[in-house]
Coordinates of C-alpha atoms in Angstrom, one line a residue:
M1 CA -122.1 -301.9 90.8
T2 CA -125.8 -301.9 90.4
D3 CA -128.3 -304.0 92.3
L4 CA -128.4 -307.2 90.4
E5 CA -131.9 -307.8 91.5
T6 CA -133.3 -305.0 89.3
P7 CA -132.2 -304.4 85.7
A8 CA -130.1 -301.2 85.6
A9 CA -131.0 -298.4 83.3
T10 CA -129.6 -299.0 79.9
P11 CA -129.7 -297.1 76.6
P12 CA -132.8 -297.7 74.6
R13 CA -132.4 -300.6 72.2
T14 CA -133.0 -298.4 69.2
G15 CA -129.9 -296.4 70.2
A16 CA -127.7 -299.2 71.4
L17 CA -125.9 -299.6 68.1
R18 CA -125.5 -295.9 67.7
R19 CA -124.1 -295.6 71.2
A20 CA -121.6 -298.4 70.4
A21 CA -120.7 -297.1 66.9
P22 CA -117.5 -295.4 67.8
A23 CA -116.2 -298.5 69.6
L24 CA -117.2 -300.8 66.7
L25 CA -115.8 -298.5 64.0
G26 CA -112.5 -298.1 65.9
Y27 CA -112.3 -301.8 66.5
A28 CA -113.0 -302.6 62.8
G29 CA -110.3 -300.1 61.8
V30 CA -107.7 -301.6 64.0
R31 CA -108.5 -305.1 62.8
A32 CA -108.4 -303.9 59.2
L33 CA -105.0 -302.5 59.7
G34 CA -103.8 -305.8 61.2
L35 CA -105.2 -307.8 58.2
I36 CA -103.7 -305.5 55.6
T37 CA -100.3 -305.7 57.3
L38 CA -100.6 -309.4 57.5
F39 CA -101.4 -309.8 53.8
L40 CA -98.5 -307.5 52.8
W41 CA -96.1 -309.3 55.1
S42 CA -97.2 -312.7 54.0
A43 CA -96.9 -311.7 50.3
A44 CA -93.4 -310.6 50.9
K45 CA -92.6 -313.9 52.5
G46 CA -94.3 -315.9 49.8
K47 CA -96.9 -317.2 52.1
S48 CA -100.7 -317.2 51.9
A49 CA -102.3 -314.9 54.6
H50 CA -105.6 -316.7 53.9
T51 CA -104.1 -320.0 54.8
L52 CA -102.6 -318.6 57.9
L53 CA -106.0 -317.3 59.0
T54 CA -108.1 -320.4 58.1
A55 CA -106.0 -323.5 57.8
R56 CA -103.3 -323.8 60.4
W57 CA -103.1 -325.0 64.0
D58 CA -106.5 -325.2 65.8
S59 CA -108.5 -323.9 62.8
L60 CA -107.7 -327.1 61.0
W61 CA -109.0 -329.2 63.9
Y62 CA -112.2 -327.2 63.9
T63 CA -112.8 -327.5 60.2
R64 CA -112.2 -331.3 60.4
V65 CA -114.8 -331.6 63.1
A66 CA -117.2 -329.6 60.9
S67 CA -116.3 -331.8 57.9
F68 CA -116.1 -335.3 59.4
G69 CA -117.6 -335.0 62.9
Y70 CA -115.9 -336.3 66.0
G71 CA -113.7 -339.4 66.2
W72 CA -110.7 -338.2 64.1
Q73 CA -107.3 -338.4 65.8
V74 CA -103.6 -338.2 65.2
R75 CA -101.0 -340.7 66.6
L76 CA -97.6 -339.0 67.2
P77 CA -94.3 -340.9 66.8
N78 CA -93.9 -341.0 70.6
G79 CA -97.2 -342.8 70.9
D80 CA -99.3 -339.9 72.1
V81 CA -102.8 -339.6 70.6
H82 CA -104.4 -336.2 69.8
S83 CA -108.1 -336.5 69.4
N84 CA -110.5 -333.9 68.0
L85 CA -112.7 -334.6 71.0
A86 CA -110.6 -332.0 72.8
F87 CA -112.3 -329.2 70.8
F88 CA -115.7 -328.0 71.9
P89 CA -118.4 -328.1 69.3
L90 CA -120.1 -324.7 68.9
L91 CA -117.6 -323.2 66.4
P92 CA -117.6 -326.3 64.1
W93 CA -121.4 -326.4 64.3
L94 CA -121.6 -322.8 63.2
E95 CA -119.1 -323.5 60.4
R96 CA -121.2 -326.4 59.2
L97 CA -124.4 -324.2 59.3
V98 CA -122.8 -321.3 57.4
A99 CA -121.3 -323.6 54.8
A100 CA -124.8 -325.3 54.3
L101 CA -126.4 -321.9 53.8
S102 CA -123.7 -320.4 51.6
P103 CA -121.1 -321.3 49.0
L104 CA -118.3 -320.9 51.5
S105 CA -116.0 -323.8 52.5
Y106 CA -115.9 -324.8 56.2
A107 CA -112.6 -323.0 56.6
D108 CA -114.0 -319.7 55.1
A109 CA -117.2 -320.2 57.1
G110 CA -115.0 -320.3 60.2
L111 CA -113.3 -317.1 59.2
L112 CA -116.6 -315.4 58.7
V113 CA -117.9 -316.6 62.1
G114 CA -114.7 -315.5 63.7
T115 CA -114.9 -312.1 62.1
L116 CA -118.6 -311.5 63.1
A117 CA -117.9 -312.9 66.5
S118 CA -115.0 -310.5 67.0
L119 CA -117.3 -307.5 66.3
A120 CA -119.9 -309.0 68.7
A121 CA -117.1 -309.4 71.3
A122 CA -116.0 -305.8 70.9
W123 CA -119.6 -304.6 71.3
G124 CA -120.0 -306.8 74.4
I125 CA -116.8 -305.4 75.9
F126 CA -118.0 -301.9 75.2
A127 CA -121.4 -302.7 76.8
V128 CA -119.8 -304.0 80.0
A129 CA -117.3 -301.1 80.3
D130 CA -120.0 -298.5 79.4
H131 CA -122.4 -299.9 82.0
V132 CA -119.7 -299.8 84.7
Y133 CA -117.5 -296.8 83.8
G134 CA -119.3 -294.9 81.1
R135 CA -119.3 -294.6 77.3
R136 CA -115.8 -293.2 76.8
A137 CA -114.3 -296.0 78.9
G138 CA -116.3 -298.4 76.9
V139 CA -114.9 -297.2 73.6
C140 CA -111.4 -297.4 75.0
A141 CA -112.0 -300.9 76.4
A142 CA -113.0 -302.2 72.9
L143 CA -109.9 -300.5 71.4
V144 CA -107.5 -301.8 74.0
W145 CA -108.8 -305.3 73.3
A146 CA -108.3 -304.7 69.6
V147 CA -104.7 -303.6 69.9
L148 CA -103.4 -306.4 72.0
P149 CA -100.2 -307.9 70.6
V150 CA -101.9 -311.2 69.8
G151 CA -105.0 -309.4 68.6
I152 CA -104.6 -311.0 65.1
V153 CA -106.1 -314.2 66.7
Q154 CA -109.4 -312.3 66.9
S155 CA -109.5 -312.3 63.0
M156 CA -108.7 -316.0 62.7
A157 CA -111.0 -319.1 62.4
Y158 CA -110.3 -319.7 66.1
S159 CA -112.8 -319.9 69.0
E160 CA -111.4 -317.0 71.1
S161 CA -113.6 -314.3 69.5
L162 CA -116.8 -316.4 69.7
F163 CA -116.1 -317.3 73.3
T164 CA -115.3 -313.7 74.3
A165 CA -118.5 -312.5 72.6
L166 CA -120.7 -315.0 74.5
A167 CA -118.8 -314.3 77.8
A168 CA -119.0 -310.5 77.5
W169 CA -122.7 -310.5 76.8
S170 CA -123.4 -313.0 79.5
L171 CA -121.6 -310.9 82.0
Y172 CA -123.5 -307.8 80.7
A173 CA -126.7 -309.7 81.2
V174 CA -125.7 -310.6 84.8
L175 CA -124.8 -306.9 85.6
T176 CA -128.2 -305.8 84.3
G177 CA -130.2 -308.5 86.1
R178 CA -131.2 -310.5 83.0
W179 CA -130.6 -313.9 84.5
V180 CA -132.2 -316.2 81.9
T181 CA -130.3 -314.5 79.1
A182 CA -127.1 -314.7 81.1
G183 CA -127.7 -318.4 81.7
L184 CA -128.3 -319.1 78.0
L185 CA -125.2 -317.3 76.9
A186 CA -123.1 -318.9 79.6
S187 CA -124.4 -322.3 78.4
L188 CA -123.3 -321.5 74.8
A189 CA -119.9 -320.2 76.1
G190 CA -119.6 -323.6 77.8
L191 CA -120.0 -325.3 74.4
T192 CA -117.2 -323.1 72.9
R193 CA -114.2 -323.6 75.2
P194 CA -113.4 -325.4 78.5
V195 CA -112.9 -322.0 80.2
G196 CA -116.6 -321.5 79.9
A197 CA -116.6 -322.6 83.5
A198 CA -115.4 -319.1 84.3
V199 CA -118.7 -317.6 83.0
V200 CA -120.7 -320.1 84.9
A201 CA -118.9 -319.3 88.1
A202 CA -119.3 -315.6 87.6
L203 CA -123.1 -316.0 87.1
W204 CA -123.4 -318.3 90.1
V205 CA -121.5 -316.0 92.4
A206 CA -123.5 -313.0 91.3
A207 CA -126.8 -314.9 91.7
I208 CA -125.9 -316.2 95.2
T209 CA -124.7 -312.8 96.3
S210 CA -127.9 -311.2 94.9
F211 CA -130.0 -313.7 96.8
V212 CA -128.1 -313.1 100.1
R213 CA -128.4 -309.3 99.8
G214 CA -132.0 -309.3 98.8
R215 CA -133.6 -312.3 100.6
S216 CA -135.4 -310.0 103.0
T217 CA -136.7 -307.7 100.3
P218 CA -140.1 -308.6 98.9
S219 CA -139.0 -307.6 95.3
A220 CA -136.4 -310.4 95.6
R221 CA -139.1 -313.0 95.6
G222 CA -141.5 -314.4 93.0
A223 CA -140.7 -314.1 89.3
S224 CA -137.3 -312.5 89.9
R225 CA -136.2 -315.4 92.1
W226 CA -137.3 -318.0 89.5
R227 CA -135.6 -316.2 86.7
R228 CA -132.4 -316.1 88.7
A229 CA -132.7 -319.9 89.5
L230 CA -133.4 -320.7 85.9
G231 CA -130.4 -318.8 84.8
M232 CA -128.2 -320.7 87.3
L233 CA -129.7 -324.0 86.1
L234 CA -129.1 -323.1 82.4
A235 CA -125.5 -321.8 82.7
P236 CA -123.6 -325.1 83.2
L237 CA -125.7 -327.2 80.7
G238 CA -123.5 -326.6 77.7
A239 CA -120.1 -327.5 79.2
A240 CA -121.6 -330.3 81.3
G241 CA -123.4 -331.8 78.3
Y242 CA -120.4 -331.9 76.1
V243 CA -118.1 -333.3 78.8
L244 CA -120.5 -336.0 79.7
W245 CA -121.0 -336.9 76.1
V246 CA -117.3 -337.3 75.6
G247 CA -117.1 -339.5 78.7
H248 CA -119.9 -341.6 77.3
R249 CA -118.3 -341.8 73.8
T250 CA -114.9 -342.8 75.2
G251 CA -116.3 -345.1 77.8
R252 CA -114.3 -343.4 80.5
G253 CA -117.1 -341.7 82.4
P254 CA -117.3 -338.1 83.6
L255 CA -113.5 -337.8 83.6
G256 CA -113.1 -338.9 80.0
Y257 CA -112.6 -335.4 78.8
L258 CA -109.8 -334.8 81.2
D259 CA -108.1 -337.9 79.8
I260 CA -108.5 -336.5 76.2
Q261 CA -106.9 -333.2 77.4
G262 CA -104.1 -335.2 79.2
Q263 CA -103.2 -336.9 75.9
W264 CA -102.6 -333.4 74.5
G265 CA -100.4 -332.6 77.4
N266 CA -103.0 -330.2 78.9
G267 CA -103.7 -330.2 82.6
F268 CA -103.8 -327.9 85.7
D269 CA -100.7 -328.2 87.9
G270 CA -100.9 -324.8 89.6
G271 CA -98.3 -323.3 87.4
Y272 CA -95.5 -325.7 88.2
A273 CA -94.7 -326.7 84.6
F274 CA -94.8 -323.1 83.5
A275 CA -92.5 -322.0 86.3
R276 CA -90.0 -324.7 85.3
F277 CA -90.3 -323.6 81.7
V278 CA -89.5 -320.0 82.7
G279 CA -86.6 -321.2 85.0
D280 CA -85.1 -323.2 82.2
K281 CA -84.7 -319.9 80.2
F282 CA -82.1 -318.7 82.6
T283 CA -79.6 -321.5 81.8
S284 CA -78.0 -319.4 79.0
F285 CA -77.7 -315.7 78.4
P286 CA -79.7 -315.2 75.2
S287 CA -82.7 -317.2 76.5
A288 CA -82.5 -315.5 79.8
L289 CA -83.8 -312.3 78.1
A290 CA -86.9 -314.3 77.2
G291 CA -87.2 -315.5 80.8
V292 CA -87.1 -311.9 82.0
G293 CA -89.8 -311.0 79.5
L294 CA -92.0 -313.9 80.6
I295 CA -91.7 -312.9 84.3
A296 CA -92.5 -309.3 83.3
G297 CA -95.5 -310.5 81.4
V298 CA -96.9 -312.5 84.3
A299 CA -96.2 -309.6 86.7
L300 CA -98.1 -307.3 84.4
V301 CA -101.1 -309.6 84.3
I302 CA -101.1 -309.9 88.1
W303 CA -100.8 -306.2 88.5
L304 CA -103.7 -305.6 86.2
Y305 CA -105.9 -308.0 88.2
V306 CA -104.9 -306.3 91.5
S307 CA -105.8 -303.0 89.8
C308 CA -109.2 -304.4 88.9
V309 CA -109.8 -305.3 92.6
R310 CA -108.6 -301.9 93.8
Q311 CA -110.8 -300.3 91.1
G312 CA -113.8 -301.9 92.7
Q313 CA -114.9 -303.9 89.7
P314 CA -118.2 -305.8 90.0
L315 CA -117.7 -309.2 91.6
P316 CA -118.8 -311.2 88.5
L317 CA -116.1 -309.5 86.4
L318 CA -113.5 -310.3 89.1
V319 CA -114.5 -313.9 89.4
Y320 CA -114.6 -314.4 85.6
S321 CA -111.2 -312.7 84.9
G322 CA -109.6 -314.4 87.9
I323 CA -110.6 -317.9 86.7
V324 CA -109.6 -317.2 83.1
T325 CA -106.2 -315.9 84.2
A326 CA -105.6 -318.8 86.6
L327 CA -106.5 -321.4 84.0
A328 CA -104.3 -319.7 81.4
L329 CA -101.2 -319.3 83.7
C330 CA -101.5 -322.5 85.7
A331 CA -102.1 -324.9 82.9
S332 CA -99.4 -327.4 81.9
G333 CA -100.1 -327.2 78.1
Y334 CA -98.1 -325.6 75.3
F335 CA -96.7 -322.4 76.8
G336 CA -96.7 -320.4 73.6
S337 CA -100.5 -320.5 73.7
K338 CA -100.8 -318.6 77.0
P339 CA -101.1 -315.1 75.4
R340 CA -104.0 -316.1 73.3
L341 CA -105.6 -318.0 76.2
L342 CA -105.7 -314.7 78.1
L343 CA -107.6 -312.9 75.3
P344 CA -111.0 -313.6 76.8
A345 CA -109.9 -312.0 80.1
F346 CA -111.0 -308.6 78.9
P347 CA -111.9 -307.2 82.4
L348 CA -108.2 -307.0 83.1
L349 CA -108.0 -304.3 80.5
L350 CA -110.6 -302.0 82.1
P351 CA -108.1 -300.2 84.4
L352 CA -106.2 -299.2 81.2
A353 CA -109.4 -298.2 79.4
V354 CA -110.4 -296.0 82.3
A355 CA -107.0 -294.3 82.4
L356 CA -107.0 -293.7 78.6
A357 CA -110.6 -292.4 78.8
R358 CA -109.3 -289.6 81.0
L359 CA -106.9 -288.3 78.3
R360 CA -107.8 -285.8 75.8
T361 CA -109.2 -287.3 72.6
A362 CA -106.3 -286.3 70.4
R363 CA -103.8 -287.8 72.9
S364 CA -105.7 -291.1 73.3
A365 CA -106.1 -291.3 69.5
A366 CA -102.3 -290.9 69.1
V367 CA -101.7 -293.6 71.7
F368 CA -104.1 -296.0 70.1
G369 CA -102.7 -295.3 66.6
A370 CA -99.1 -296.0 67.6
V371 CA -100.0 -299.2 69.5
A372 CA -102.3 -300.4 66.7
A373 CA -99.5 -300.0 64.2
A374 CA -97.1 -301.9 66.5
S375 CA -99.7 -304.6 67.1
A376 CA -100.3 -305.0 63.4
V377 CA -96.6 -305.5 62.7
Y378 CA -96.1 -307.9 65.5
G379 CA -99.2 -309.9 64.5
A380 CA -98.0 -310.3 61.0
F381 CA -94.5 -311.3 62.1
W382 CA -95.9 -313.7 64.7
L383 CA -98.4 -315.4 62.4
N384 CA -95.7 -315.9 59.7
G385 CA -93.5 -317.4 62.3
S386 CA -94.3 -319.5 65.4
G387 CA -97.9 -318.4 65.4
P388 CA -100.6 -319.2 68.0
P389 CA -100.8 -323.0 68.4

């Protein structure tokens, strides 16, 4: 990890895109394979792949915010109320902006934003891994993120790609000592998803650590100190501003947003509800297999995080991925959403990327090709079935 007080040496800006080109081209190829497979699978099932990508589940809620603003809600038969105030505003703002500047509908604008954001996210992941482990690992990191089983979400009108792009570039700015840029991007990430708090925490921990390490060094004073302080100040503004606005709108004060999430069944219980959900799978033999799979999945995530620690990842990455993982696994919301909630935790993939980078090019290409094909088939099957609510 470089000294966060001084920007690390980075490739010239004119060559940044060229340096990232293999990662971006590979990522685009994987996503294109996933989309082609989805369209063929959906056609065989008599469904519209376009509708699956733009007009189901959360994407509908985002387009309704873009279309009608906040205040729309659904009352369920059991009396629960689902309000669109649960959805952070940056994606619908961008949908509205793109629709105003083009002939696209809000739904198609969301798909365009998601597609461009996914490329920006892949580039950001490459930049972080390239900075820490080298270019080859950076390419592998972007491709590993692309071939995740739930990678099809990256191509939907969802906010995961937009958030991951902002988080990755904010973390890159932290690692290279660009504090104001990091703070601005963290603030935008906080306007995208509640887990934006993880980006803020990573920046704050890095800034405080940098201050402690460099307080006796003259270069740690003056303009550099003020840039760091400004970045820390900017980082939480997005999330805090929206949460406070929701509290004011609902008349419930600073905790109003938590009430909104509670109506959706979302909360943080330390993983108790998820543990009960997994335990209930062992009440019968067929579902017990799913329980074993869930336990194996959680164990894999924990193993990856431990590997990140043993690998000596920079502290901001560990803080960020740790919080994203904890919020995903320990939330009491819909359990089928947990795989996609883990999508932004890309630092967990860096140990795999480093291992794949050590293979010969032909062998790593074969691995990525096989996994990409499997991911494309699973994504098409998943999206035509239960999907990612």
